[in-house]
Coordinates of C-alpha atoms in Angstrom, one line a residue:
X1 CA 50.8 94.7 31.1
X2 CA 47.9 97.4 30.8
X3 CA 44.6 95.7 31.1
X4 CA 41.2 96.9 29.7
X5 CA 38.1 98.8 32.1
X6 CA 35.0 99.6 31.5
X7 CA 34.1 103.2 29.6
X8 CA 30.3 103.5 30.7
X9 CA 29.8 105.5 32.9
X10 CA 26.3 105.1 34.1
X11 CA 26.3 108.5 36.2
X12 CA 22.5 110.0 37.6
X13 CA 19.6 108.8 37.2
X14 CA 18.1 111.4 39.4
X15 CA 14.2 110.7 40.1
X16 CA 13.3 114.6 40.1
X17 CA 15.6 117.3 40.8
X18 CA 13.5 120.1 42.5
X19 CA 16.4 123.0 42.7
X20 CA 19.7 123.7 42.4
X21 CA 22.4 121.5 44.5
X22 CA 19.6 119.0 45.6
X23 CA 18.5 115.9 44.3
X24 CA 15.1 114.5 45.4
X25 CA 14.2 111.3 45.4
X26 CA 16.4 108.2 46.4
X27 CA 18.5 107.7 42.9
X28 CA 20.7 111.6 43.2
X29 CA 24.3 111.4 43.8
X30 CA 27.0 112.8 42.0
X31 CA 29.2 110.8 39.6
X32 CA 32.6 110.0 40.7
X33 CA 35.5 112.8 39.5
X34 CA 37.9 111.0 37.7
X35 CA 37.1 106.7 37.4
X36 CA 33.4 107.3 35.9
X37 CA 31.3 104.3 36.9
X38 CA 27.8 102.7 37.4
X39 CA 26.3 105.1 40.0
X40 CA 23.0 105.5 41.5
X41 CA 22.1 109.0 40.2
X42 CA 23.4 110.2 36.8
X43 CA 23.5 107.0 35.4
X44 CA 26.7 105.6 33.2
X45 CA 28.3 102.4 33.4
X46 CA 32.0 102.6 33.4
X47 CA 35.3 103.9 34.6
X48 CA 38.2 105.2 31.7
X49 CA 41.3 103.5 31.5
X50 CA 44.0 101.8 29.6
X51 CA 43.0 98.6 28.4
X52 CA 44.6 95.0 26.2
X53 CA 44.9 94.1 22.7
X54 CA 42.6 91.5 22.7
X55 CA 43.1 87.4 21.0
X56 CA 40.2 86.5 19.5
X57 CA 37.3 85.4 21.5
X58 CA 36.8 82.5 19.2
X59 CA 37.4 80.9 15.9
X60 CA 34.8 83.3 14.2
X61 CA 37.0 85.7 16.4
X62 CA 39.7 84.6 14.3
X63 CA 38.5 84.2 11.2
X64 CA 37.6 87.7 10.9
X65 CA 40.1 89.7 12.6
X66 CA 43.1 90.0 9.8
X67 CA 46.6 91.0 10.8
X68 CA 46.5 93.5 8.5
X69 CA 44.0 96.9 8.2
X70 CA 41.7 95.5 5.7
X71 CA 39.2 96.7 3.9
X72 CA 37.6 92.8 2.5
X73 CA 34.1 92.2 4.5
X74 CA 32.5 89.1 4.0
X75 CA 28.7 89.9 2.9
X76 CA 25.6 88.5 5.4
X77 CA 22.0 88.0 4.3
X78 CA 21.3 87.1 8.1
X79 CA 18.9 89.4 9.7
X80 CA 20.9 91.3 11.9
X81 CA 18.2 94.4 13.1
X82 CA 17.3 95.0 16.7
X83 CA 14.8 97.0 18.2
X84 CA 16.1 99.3 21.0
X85 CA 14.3 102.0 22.8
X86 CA 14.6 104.7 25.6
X87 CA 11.2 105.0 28.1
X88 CA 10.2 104.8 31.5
X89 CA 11.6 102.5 33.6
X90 CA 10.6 101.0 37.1
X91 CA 13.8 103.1 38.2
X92 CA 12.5 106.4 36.5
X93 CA 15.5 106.9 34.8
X94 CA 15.9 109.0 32.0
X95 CA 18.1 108.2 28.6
X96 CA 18.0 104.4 29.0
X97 CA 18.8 102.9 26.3
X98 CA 17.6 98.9 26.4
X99 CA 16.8 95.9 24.5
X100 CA 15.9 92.5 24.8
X101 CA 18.0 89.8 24.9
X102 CA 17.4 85.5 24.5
X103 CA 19.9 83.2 26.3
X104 CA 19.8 79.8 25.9
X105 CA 21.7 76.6 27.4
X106 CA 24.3 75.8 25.0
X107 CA 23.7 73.9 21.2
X108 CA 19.8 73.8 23.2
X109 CA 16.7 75.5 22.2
X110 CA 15.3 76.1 26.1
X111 CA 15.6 79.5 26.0
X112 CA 14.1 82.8 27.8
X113 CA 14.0 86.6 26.7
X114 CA 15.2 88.9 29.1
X115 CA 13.9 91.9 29.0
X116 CA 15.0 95.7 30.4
X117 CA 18.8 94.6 29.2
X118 CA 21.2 98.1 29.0
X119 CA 22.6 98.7 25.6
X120 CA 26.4 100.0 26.0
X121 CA 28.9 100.8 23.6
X122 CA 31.3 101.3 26.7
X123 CA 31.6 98.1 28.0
X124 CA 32.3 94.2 26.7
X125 CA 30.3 91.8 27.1
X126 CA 26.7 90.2 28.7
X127 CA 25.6 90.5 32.0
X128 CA 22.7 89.4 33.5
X129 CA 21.0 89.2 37.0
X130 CA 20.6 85.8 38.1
X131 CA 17.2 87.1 39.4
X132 CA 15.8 87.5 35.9
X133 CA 16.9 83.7 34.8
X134 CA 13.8 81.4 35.5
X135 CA 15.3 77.8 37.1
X136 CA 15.2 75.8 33.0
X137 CA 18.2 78.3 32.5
X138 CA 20.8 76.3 33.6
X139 CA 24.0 77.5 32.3
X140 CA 27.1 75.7 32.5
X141 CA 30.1 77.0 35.0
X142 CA 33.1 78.2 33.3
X143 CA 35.4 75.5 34.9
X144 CA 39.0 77.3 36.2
X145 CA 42.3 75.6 34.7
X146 CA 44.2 73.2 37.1
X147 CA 41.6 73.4 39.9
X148 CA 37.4 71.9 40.4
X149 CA 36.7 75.6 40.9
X150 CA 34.9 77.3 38.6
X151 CA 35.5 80.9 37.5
X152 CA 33.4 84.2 39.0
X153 CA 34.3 87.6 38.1
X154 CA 34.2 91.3 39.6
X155 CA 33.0 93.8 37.0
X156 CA 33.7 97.4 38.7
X157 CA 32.0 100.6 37.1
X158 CA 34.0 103.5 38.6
X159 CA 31.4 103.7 41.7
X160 CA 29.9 100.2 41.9
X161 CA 30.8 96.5 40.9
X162 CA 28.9 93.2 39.8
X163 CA 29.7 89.7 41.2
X164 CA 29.0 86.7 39.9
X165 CA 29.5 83.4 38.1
X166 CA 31.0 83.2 34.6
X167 CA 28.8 80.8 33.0
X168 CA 28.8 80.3 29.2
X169 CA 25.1 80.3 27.4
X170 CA 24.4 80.7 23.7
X171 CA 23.3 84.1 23.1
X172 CA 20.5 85.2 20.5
X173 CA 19.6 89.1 19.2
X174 CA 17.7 89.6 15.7
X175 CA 18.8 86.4 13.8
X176 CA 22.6 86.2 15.1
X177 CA 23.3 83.9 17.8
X178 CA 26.7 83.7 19.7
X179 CA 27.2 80.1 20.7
X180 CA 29.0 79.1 24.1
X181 CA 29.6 82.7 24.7
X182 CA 30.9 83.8 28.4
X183 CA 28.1 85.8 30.3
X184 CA 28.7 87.0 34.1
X185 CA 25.8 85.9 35.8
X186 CA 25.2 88.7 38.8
X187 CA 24.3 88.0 41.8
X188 CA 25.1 84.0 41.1
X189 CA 23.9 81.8 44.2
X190 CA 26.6 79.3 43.6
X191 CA 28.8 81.9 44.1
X192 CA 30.4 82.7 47.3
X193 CA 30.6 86.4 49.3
X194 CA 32.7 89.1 46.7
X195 CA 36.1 89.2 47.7
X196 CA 37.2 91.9 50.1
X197 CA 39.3 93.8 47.2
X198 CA 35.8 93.6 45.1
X199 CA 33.5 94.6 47.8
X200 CA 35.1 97.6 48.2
X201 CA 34.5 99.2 44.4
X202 CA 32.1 101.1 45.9
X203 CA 28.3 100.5 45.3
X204 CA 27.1 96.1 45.3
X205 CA 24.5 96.5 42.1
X206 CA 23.4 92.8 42.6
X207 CA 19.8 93.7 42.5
X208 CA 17.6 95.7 39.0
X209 CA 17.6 98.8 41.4
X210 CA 21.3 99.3 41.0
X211 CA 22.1 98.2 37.7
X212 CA 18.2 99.9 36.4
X213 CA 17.7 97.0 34.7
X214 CA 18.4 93.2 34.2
X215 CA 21.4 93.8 32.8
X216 CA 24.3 95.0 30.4
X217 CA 24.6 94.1 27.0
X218 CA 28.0 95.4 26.0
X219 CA 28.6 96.1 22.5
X220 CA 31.9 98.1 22.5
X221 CA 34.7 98.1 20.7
X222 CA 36.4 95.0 22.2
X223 CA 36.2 91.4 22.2
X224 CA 36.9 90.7 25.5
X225 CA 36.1 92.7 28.5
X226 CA 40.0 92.3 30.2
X227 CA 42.0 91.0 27.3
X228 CA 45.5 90.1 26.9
X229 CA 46.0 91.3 30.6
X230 CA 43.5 88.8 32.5
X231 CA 45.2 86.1 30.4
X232 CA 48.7 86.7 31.2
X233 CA 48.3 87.2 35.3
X234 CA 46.1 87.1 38.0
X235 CA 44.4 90.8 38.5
X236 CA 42.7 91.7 41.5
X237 CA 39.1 92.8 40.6
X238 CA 38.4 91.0 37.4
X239 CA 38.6 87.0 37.1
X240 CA 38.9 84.6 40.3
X241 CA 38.7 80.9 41.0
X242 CA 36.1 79.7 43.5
X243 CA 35.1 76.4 45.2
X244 CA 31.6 75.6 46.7
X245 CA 31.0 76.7 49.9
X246 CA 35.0 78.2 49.9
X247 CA 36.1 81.3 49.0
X248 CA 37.8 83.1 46.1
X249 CA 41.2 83.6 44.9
X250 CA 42.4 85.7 41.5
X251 CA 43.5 84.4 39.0
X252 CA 44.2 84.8 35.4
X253 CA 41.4 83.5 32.7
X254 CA 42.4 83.0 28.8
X255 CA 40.8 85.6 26.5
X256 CA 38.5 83.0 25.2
X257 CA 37.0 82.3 28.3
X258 CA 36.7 85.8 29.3
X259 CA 32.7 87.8 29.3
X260 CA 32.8 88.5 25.5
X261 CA 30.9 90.7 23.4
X262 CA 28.2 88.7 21.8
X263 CA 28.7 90.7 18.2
X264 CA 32.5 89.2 18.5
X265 CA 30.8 85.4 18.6
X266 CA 28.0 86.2 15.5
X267 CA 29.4 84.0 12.8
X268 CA 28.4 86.9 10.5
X269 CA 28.2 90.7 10.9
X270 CA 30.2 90.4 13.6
X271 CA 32.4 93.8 13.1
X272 CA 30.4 96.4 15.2
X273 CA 27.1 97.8 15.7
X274 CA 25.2 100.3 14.3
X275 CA 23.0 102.4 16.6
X276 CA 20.1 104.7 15.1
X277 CA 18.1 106.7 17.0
X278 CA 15.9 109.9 15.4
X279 CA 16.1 113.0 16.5
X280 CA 13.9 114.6 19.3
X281 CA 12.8 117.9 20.7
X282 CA 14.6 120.0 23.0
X283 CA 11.9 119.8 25.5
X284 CA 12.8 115.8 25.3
X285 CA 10.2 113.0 24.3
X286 CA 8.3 110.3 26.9
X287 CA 9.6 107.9 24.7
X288 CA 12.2 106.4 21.1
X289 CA 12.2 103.4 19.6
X290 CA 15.4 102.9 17.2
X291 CA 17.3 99.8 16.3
X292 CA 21.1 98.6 16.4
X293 CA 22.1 97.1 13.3
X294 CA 24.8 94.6 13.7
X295 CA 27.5 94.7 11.4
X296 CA 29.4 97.9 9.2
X297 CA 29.6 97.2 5.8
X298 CA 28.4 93.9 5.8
X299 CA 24.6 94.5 4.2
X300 CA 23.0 97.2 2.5
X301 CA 21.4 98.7 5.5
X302 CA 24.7 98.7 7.6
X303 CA 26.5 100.8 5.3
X304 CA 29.2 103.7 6.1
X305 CA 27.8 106.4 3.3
X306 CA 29.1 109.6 4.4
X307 CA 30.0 108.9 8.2
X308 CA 33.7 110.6 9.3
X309 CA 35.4 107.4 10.2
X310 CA 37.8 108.5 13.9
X311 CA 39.9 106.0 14.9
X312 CA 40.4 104.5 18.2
X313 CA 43.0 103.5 20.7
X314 CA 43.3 99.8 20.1
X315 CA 44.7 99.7 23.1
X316 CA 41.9 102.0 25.4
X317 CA 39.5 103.0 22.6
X318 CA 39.7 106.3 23.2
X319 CA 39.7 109.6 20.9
X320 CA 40.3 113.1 22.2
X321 CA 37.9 116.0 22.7
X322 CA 38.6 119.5 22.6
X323 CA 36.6 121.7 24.5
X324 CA 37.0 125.0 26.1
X325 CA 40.4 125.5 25.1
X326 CA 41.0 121.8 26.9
X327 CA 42.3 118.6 25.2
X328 CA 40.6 115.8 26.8
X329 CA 42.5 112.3 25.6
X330 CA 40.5 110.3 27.8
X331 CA 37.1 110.7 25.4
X332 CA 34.9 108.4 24.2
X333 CA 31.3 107.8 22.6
X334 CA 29.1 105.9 25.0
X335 CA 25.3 104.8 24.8
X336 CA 25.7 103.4 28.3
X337 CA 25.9 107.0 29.6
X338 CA 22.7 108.8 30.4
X339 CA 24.0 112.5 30.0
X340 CA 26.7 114.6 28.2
X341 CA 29.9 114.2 30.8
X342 CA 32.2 117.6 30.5
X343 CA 34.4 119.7 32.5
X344 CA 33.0 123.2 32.7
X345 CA 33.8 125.8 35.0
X346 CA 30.9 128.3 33.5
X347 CA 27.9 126.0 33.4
X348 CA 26.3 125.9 37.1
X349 CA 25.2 122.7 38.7
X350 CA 22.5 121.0 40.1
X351 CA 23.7 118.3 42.4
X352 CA 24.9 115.4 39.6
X353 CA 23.3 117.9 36.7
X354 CA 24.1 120.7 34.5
X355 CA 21.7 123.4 34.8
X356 CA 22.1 126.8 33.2
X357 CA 19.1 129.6 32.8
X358 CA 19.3 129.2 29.7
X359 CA 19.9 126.7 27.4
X360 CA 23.3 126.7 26.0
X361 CA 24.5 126.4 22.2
X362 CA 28.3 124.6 22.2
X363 CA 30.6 122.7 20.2
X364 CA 33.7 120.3 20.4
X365 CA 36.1 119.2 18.0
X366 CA 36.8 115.4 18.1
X367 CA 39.9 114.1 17.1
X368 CA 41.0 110.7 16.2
X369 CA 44.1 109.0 16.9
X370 CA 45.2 109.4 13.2
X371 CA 44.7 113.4 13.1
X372 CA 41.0 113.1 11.3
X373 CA 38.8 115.9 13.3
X374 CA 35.4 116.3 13.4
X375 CA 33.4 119.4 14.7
X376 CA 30.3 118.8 16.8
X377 CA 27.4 121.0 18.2
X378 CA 25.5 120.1 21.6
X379 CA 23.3 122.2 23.8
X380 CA 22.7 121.7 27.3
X381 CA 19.4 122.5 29.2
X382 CA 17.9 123.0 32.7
X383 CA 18.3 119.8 34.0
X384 CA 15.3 120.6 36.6
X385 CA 13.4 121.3 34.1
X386 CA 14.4 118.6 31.9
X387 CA 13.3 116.1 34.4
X388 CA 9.9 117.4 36.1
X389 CA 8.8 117.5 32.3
X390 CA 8.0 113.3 33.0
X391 CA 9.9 112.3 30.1
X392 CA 12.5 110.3 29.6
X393 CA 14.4 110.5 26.5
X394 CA 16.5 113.9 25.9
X395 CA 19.3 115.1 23.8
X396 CA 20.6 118.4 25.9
X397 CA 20.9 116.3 29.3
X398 CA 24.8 116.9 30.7
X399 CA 26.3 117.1 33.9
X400 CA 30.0 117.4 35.0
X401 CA 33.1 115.2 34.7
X402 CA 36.7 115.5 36.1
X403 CA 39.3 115.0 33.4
X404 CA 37.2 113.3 30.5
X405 CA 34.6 114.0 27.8
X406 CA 32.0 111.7 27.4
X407 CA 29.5 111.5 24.5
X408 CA 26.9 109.8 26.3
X409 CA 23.0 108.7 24.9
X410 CA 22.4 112.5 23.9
X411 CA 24.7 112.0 21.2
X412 CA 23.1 109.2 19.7
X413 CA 19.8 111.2 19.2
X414 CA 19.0 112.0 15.6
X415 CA 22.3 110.3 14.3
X416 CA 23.6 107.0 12.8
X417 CA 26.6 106.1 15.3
X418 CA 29.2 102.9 14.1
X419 CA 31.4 101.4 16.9
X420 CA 33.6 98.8 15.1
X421 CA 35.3 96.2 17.1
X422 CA 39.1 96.0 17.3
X423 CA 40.8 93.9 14.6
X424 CA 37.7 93.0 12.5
X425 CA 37.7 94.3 8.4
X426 CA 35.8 96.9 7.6
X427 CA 35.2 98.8 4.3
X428 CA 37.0 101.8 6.5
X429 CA 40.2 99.6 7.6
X430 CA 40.2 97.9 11.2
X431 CA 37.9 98.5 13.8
X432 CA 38.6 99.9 16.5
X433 CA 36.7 103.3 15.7
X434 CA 33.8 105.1 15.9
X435 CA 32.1 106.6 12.9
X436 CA 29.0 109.2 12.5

């Protein structure tokens, strides 16, 4: 049974990059060919793969997610705006896009805002660095089935993996709160030493300087971050039962138990996101502020208008690219990406970066898994020169991939861009799909 990964990428978050084929600074590296992951240079989040049909994460899960492509969306007056922005970061890394986020113990109102919290459309679910959590935060273990363990999990991101504690906390953004929702807790001292198979997804980000932040918020286009997969067997890297003081075995994890999407959980506008961001100059800006709307179709100011609706793999969430006379299937739209991520064998290179002479005018043609195609037109810059401007927001930033076309935050930049979640009504049919 195919099981669901991570899309983000998180691929270079390169301090300064002084010439061509060097990185300076302690953050270059070069993002990893074909599983695109958290990495400590360009900066994405994820690595492409097949993924689950997920259940429903909960009864508001259920309630909203018909068996048939429907069109009927239940109507919110709940606010349902947050402020999200790109700017400098104690990492320095450019096209972050973050938020803040309030956790709470469960049906309680001792809460804390965590600020510097990722916002990515390529991954499912809440994570958090236990570091960040002052000690009145004391969320409850998700207990294992049939055992006094409780349940950890191993995120990986292509090039680096999170470890932690699944703990369940209610979850608050604008005036939506996700009650008893699954969060992975990094870095979680009740947890014991990552598994061998874990520890060896490349790159521990159990600490803000890996991750660039306090966290991930993932808002794709999911439920659950495994699915339908997790729950039927154990998988190695994902879900695992763990005693105090013992180690840590795999096991399987029902879907309603699994790290969830907080959007899945709102009992309202809960069938994808909205992210807008405005437009920008080519030389970049220092810093954005834009919002992600929760909800398509739900209020007046969530609303499709004109978007071209593209349809999704329900099963990966992918749509295809073409490029350079190339098809790429595995393709996908991805806020958790700092750059543009192409194959190109005519663009040079600077270490992790793109970096022509001069800037270069292109286009794509994306294609959803229905036949609707779309035409879009990018440019990519001098990455060097990009980055010793100081700022940290740019739309032109690209670097290479192996096998996959990723529409990372520069695609987001002066557009309105809908991720619906799988299964949930829309005014467009079903989610999953992306729409701009």
């Amino acid at each position: 049974m195919p099981i669901r990964t991570h899309l983000t990428l998180l691929i270079v978050t390169a301090l300064t990059l002084t010439a061509c084929g060097g990185g300076g600074g302690s953050d270059s590296a070069t993002p990893a060919p074909a599983a695109p992951a958290q990495a400590s240079a360009p900066a994405t989040a994820s690595a492409p793969g097949t993924a689950s049909v997920p259940a429903a994460a909960s009864a508001a899960s259920a309630a909203s997610a018909p068996s048939a492509d429907s069109t009927t969306v239940v109507q919110s007056t709940t606010p349902n705006v947050q402020t999200i922005t790109v700017t400098s970061t104690p990492t320095r890394t450019r096209n972050m896009l973050q938020t803040s986020v309030t956790i709470c113990v469960p049906g309680t109102n001792t809460c804390q805002t965590i600020d510097n919290i990722q916002v990515d459309t390529g991954s499912h679910g809440l994570r958090v660095l236990a570091s960040a959590l002052n000690s009145q935060i004391a969320l409850p273990l998700v207990a294992s089935s049939g055992s006094n363990g409780f349940v950890a999990e191993c995120s990986v991101f292509g090039t680096g993996y999170t470890w932690g504690a699944v703990r369940t906390a209610d979850v608050r953004l604008a005036g939506q709160v996700a009650g008893a929702t699954s969060v992975q807790l990094i870095a979680d001292a009740s947890t014991p030493t990552a598994p061998a198979d874990c520890a060896q997804s490349g790159l521990p980000m159990l600490d803000a300087s890996k991750p660039r932040g306090n966290g991930i918020l993932g808002v794709g286009p999911f439920a659950a971050d495994c699915g339908a997969g997790c729950a039927a067997s154990a998988m190695p890297r994902w879900y695992y039962t763990c005693n105090a003081g013992g180690g840590c075995t795999a096991s399987s994890l029902p879907v309603a138990q699994q790290v969830t999407n907080p959007v899945a959980n709102f009992a309202a506008d809960n069938n994808g996101v909205l992210i807008e961001l405005p437009a920008i100059p080519a030389a970049g800006a220092s810093a954005v502020t834009g919002t992600m709307t929760f909800g398509i179709g739900t209020q007046a100011n969530n609303l499709l208008g004109t978007a071209t609706v593209l349809k999704s793999s329900s099963s990966s969430g992918y749509v295809s690219t073409s490029f350079g006379g190339s098809q790429y299937g595995t393709s996908f739209i991805d806020s958790g990406s700092n750059g543009l991520f192409f194959p190109s064998t005519s663009i040079t290179t600077c270490g992790a970066w793109y970096c022509p002479a001069a800037t270069q005018a292109l286009s794509a043609t994306v294609r959803s898994t229905s036949g609707i195609t779309t035409d879009v037109s990018f440019s990519v810059a001098q990455s060097t020169t990009l980055i010793a401007s100081g700022n940290f927001a740019f739309s032109n930033l690209a670097g290479p991939s192996s096998g996959y076309f990723d529409w990372g935050l520069p695609f987001f930049f002066g557009r309105r861009v809908f991720t619906a979640l799988e299964g949930r009504a829309t005014p467009a049919g079903n989610g999953p799909y992306y729409a701009f």
